[in-house]
Coordinates of C-alpha atoms in Angstrom, one line a residue:
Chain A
X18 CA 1.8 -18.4 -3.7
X19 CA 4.4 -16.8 -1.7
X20 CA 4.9 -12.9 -2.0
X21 CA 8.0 -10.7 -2.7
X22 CA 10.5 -11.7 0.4
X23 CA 13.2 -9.6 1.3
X24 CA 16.2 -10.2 4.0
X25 CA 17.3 -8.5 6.4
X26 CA 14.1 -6.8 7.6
X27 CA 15.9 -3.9 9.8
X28 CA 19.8 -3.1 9.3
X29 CA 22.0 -0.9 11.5
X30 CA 25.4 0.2 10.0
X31 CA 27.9 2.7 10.4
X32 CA 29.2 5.5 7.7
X33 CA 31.6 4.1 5.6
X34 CA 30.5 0.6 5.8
X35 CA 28.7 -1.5 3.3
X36 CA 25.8 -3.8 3.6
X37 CA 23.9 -6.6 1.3
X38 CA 20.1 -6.9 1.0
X39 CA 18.1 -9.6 -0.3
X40 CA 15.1 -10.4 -2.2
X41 CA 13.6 -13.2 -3.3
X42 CA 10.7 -12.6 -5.9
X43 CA 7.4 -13.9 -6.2
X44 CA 8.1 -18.4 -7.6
X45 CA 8.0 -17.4 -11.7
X46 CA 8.9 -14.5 -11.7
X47 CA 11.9 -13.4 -13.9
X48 CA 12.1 -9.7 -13.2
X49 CA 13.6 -8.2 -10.1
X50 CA 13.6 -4.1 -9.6
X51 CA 14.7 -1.9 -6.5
X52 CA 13.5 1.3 -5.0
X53 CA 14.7 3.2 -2.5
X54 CA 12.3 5.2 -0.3
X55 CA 13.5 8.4 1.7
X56 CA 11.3 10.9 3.4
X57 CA 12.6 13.8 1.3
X58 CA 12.7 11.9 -1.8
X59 CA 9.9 9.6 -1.6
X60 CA 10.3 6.5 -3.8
X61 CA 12.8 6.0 -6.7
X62 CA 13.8 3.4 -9.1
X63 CA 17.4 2.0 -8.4
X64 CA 17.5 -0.5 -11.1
X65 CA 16.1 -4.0 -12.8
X66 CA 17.5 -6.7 -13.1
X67 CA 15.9 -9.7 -15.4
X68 CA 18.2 -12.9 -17.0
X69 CA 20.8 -12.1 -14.2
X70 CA 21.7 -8.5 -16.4
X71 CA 21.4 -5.0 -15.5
X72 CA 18.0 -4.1 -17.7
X73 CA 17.7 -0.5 -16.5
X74 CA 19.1 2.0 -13.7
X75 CA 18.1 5.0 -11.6
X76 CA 19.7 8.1 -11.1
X77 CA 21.9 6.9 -8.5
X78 CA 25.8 6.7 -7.5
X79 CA 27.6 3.8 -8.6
X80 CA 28.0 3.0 -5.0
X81 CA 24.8 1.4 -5.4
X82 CA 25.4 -2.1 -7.3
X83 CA 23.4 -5.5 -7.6
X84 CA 23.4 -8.3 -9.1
X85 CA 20.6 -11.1 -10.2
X86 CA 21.2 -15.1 -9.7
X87 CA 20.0 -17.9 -12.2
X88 CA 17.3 -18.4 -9.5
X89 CA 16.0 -14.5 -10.1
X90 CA 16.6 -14.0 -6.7
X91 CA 19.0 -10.7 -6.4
X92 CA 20.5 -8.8 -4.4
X93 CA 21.8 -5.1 -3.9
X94 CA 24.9 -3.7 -2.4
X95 CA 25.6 -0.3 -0.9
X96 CA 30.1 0.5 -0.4
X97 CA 30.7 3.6 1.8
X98 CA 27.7 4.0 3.4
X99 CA 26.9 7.8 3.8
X100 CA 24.1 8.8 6.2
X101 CA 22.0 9.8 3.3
X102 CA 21.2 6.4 2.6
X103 CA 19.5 5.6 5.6
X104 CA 15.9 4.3 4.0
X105 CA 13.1 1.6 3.1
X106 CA 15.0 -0.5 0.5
X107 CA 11.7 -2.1 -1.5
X108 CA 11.7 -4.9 -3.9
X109 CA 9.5 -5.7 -6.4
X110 CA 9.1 -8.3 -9.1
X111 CA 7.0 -8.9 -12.1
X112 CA 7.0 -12.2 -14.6
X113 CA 8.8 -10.6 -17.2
X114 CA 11.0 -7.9 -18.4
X115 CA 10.7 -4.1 -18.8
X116 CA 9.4 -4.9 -22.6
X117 CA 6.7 -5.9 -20.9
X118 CA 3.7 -4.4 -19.0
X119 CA 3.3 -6.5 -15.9
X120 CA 2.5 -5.4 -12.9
X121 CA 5.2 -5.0 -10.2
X122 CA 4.4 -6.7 -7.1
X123 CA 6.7 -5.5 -4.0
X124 CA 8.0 -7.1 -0.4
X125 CA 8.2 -5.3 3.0
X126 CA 11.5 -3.6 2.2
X127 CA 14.7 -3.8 4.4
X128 CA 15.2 -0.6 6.8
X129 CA 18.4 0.3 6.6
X130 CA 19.9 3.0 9.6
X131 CA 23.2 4.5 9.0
X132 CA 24.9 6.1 12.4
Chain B
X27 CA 10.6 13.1 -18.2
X28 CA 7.5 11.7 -16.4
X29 CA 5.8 13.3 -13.0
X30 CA 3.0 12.0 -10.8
X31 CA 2.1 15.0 -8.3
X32 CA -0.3 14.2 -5.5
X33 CA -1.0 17.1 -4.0
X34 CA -2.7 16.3 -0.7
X35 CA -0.1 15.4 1.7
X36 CA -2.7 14.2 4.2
X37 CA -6.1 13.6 4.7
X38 CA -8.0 12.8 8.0
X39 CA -11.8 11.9 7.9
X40 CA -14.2 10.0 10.6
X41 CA -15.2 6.5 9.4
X42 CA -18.0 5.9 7.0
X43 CA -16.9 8.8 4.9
X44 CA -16.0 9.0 1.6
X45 CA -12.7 10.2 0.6
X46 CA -10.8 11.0 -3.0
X47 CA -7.7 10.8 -3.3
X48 CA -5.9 13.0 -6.4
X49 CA -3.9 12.0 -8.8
X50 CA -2.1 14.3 -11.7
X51 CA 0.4 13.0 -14.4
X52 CA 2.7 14.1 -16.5
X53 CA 3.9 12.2 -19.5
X54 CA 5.0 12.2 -23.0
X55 CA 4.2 8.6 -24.3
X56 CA 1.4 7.5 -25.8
X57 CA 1.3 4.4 -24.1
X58 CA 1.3 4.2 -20.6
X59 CA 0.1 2.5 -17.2
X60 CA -1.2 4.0 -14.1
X61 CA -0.8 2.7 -10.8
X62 CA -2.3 2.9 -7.3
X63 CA -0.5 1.3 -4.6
X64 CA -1.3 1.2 -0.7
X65 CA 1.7 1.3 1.6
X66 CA 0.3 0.0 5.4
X67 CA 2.4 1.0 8.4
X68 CA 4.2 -2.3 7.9
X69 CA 6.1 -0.7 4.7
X70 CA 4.8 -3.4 2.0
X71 CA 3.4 -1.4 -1.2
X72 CA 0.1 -3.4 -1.4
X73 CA -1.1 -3.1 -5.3
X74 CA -4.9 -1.9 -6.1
X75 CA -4.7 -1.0 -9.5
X76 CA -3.5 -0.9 -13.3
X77 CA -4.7 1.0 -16.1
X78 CA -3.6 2.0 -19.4
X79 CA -3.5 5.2 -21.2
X80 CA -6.5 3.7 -24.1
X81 CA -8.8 2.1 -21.4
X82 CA -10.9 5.3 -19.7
X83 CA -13.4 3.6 -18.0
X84 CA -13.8 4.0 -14.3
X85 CA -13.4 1.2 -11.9
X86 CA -15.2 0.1 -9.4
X87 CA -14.0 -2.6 -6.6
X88 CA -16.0 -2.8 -3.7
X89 CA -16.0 0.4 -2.1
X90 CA -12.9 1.2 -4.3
X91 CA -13.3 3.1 -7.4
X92 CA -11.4 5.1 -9.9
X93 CA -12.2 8.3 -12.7
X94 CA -9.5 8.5 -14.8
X95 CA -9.8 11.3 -17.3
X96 CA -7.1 11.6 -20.1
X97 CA -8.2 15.3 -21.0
X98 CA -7.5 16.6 -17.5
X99 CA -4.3 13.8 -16.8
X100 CA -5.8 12.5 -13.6
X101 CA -6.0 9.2 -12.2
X102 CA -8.5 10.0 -8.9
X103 CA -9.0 7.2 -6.1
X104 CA -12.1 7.1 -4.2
X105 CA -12.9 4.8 -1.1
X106 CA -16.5 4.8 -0.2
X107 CA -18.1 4.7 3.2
X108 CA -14.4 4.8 4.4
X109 CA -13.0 2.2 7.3
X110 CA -10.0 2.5 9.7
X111 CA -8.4 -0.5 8.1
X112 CA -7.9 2.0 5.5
X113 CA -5.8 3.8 7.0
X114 CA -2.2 4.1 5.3
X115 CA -0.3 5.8 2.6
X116 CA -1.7 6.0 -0.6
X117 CA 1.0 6.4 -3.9
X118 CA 0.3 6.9 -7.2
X119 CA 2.9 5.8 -10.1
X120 CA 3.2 5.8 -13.8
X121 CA 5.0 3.7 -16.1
X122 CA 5.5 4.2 -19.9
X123 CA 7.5 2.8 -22.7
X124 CA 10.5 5.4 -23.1
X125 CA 11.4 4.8 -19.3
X126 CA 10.5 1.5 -19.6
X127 CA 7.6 -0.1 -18.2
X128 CA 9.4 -1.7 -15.4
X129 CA 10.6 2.2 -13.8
X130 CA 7.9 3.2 -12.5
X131 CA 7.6 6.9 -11.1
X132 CA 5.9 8.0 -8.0
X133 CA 3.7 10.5 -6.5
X134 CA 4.8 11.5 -2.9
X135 CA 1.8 9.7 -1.3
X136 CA -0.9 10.9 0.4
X137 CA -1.7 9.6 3.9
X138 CA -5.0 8.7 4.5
X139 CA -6.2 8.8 8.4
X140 CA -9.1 7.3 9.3
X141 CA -10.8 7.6 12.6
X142 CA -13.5 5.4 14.3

């Protein structure tokens, strides 16, 4: 079985752009959930998706969006990039929702650089 | 709120060494899971272990095992006889059901060196 697959690996953007990342979770699963991981503040929940809605969300501006096709495959959005989000974007998916106790199974991340 | 504190930032040793890697939690559920996760140089989060807040019976996989001990909240990692593929950043998470299970909360990691 394939694993977690996310798109673009590597990013470069400016400040004040925005940029798209991908992920494609594990065939059967239902339950999509993003972290970002910085240096200084190590690795924190963004938000889950599951059914194509919003199930939970971090601590984070509402710069940060996303959204979850019929496919489960999502996909998150950053507006007006600052250079603060320059991180490992990491994706993980489970079978089911956050009712549930599955394990959470992540992809390579997407390595986004903001100049 | 929950809390996962690793407090060794990084830990060389010479291969064929055995290592532990610490693990302390805070939480106020009563039902919980505890996580290990590997993170290579490649960036992946490589999964090694669940456990829930009534199973306290260590774990043994290969030269991987694991003491977790409710009384003390730790959740240690050993590797026996280490190897250099071991090598990476090892994180620590917790999950529980006011935060919902799918948020999980992470340690800061602990890199792990190993030399031949």
């Amino acid at each position: 079985k394939a694993g977690v697959t996310q798109t673009p690996r590597y990013l470069i953007k400016t400040r004040g752009q925005q940029v798209t990342l991908s992920c494609s979770p594990i065939s059967g699963h239902r339950s999509v959930s993003w972290y970002q991981q910085t240096p200084g503040q190590g690795l924190q929940f963004l938000f889950e998706y599951f059914s194509e809605t919003q199930r939970n969300k971090g601590n984070f501006p509402g710069r940060f969006s996303g959204r979850q096709f019929s496919n489960s495959r999502s996909e998150m959005n950053v507006s007006t990039l600052e250079l603060g989000d320059s991180a490992l974007y990491l994706c993980a998916s489970s079978p089911t929702s956050s009712g549930s106790t599955d394990t959470q199974y992540f992809g390579p991340g997407t390595r986004l650089t903001v100049l | 709120a929950q809390k996962v504190t690793q407090a060794q930032t990084e830990i060389s040793v010479v291969e064929k060494e055995d290592v532990t890697l610490d693990c302390v939690y805070e939480t106020r559920d009563t039902t919980y899971y505890l996580f290990w996760y590997k993170q290579p140089p490649s960036g992946e989060l490589v999964f090694l272990i669940r456990r829930n807040s009534f199973d306290e019976q260590n774990e043994i996989s290969g030269r991987y095992s694991w003491n977790f001990q409710k009384s003390t909240s730790s959740f240690n990692f050993t590797i026996t006889a280490s190897q250099v593929v071991d090598s990476a950043v090892y994180f620590c998470a917790l999950s529980g059901i006011n935060s919902g299970y799918s948020t999980l909360t992470f340690g800061k990691g602990t890199m792990l060196l190993v030399s031949p």
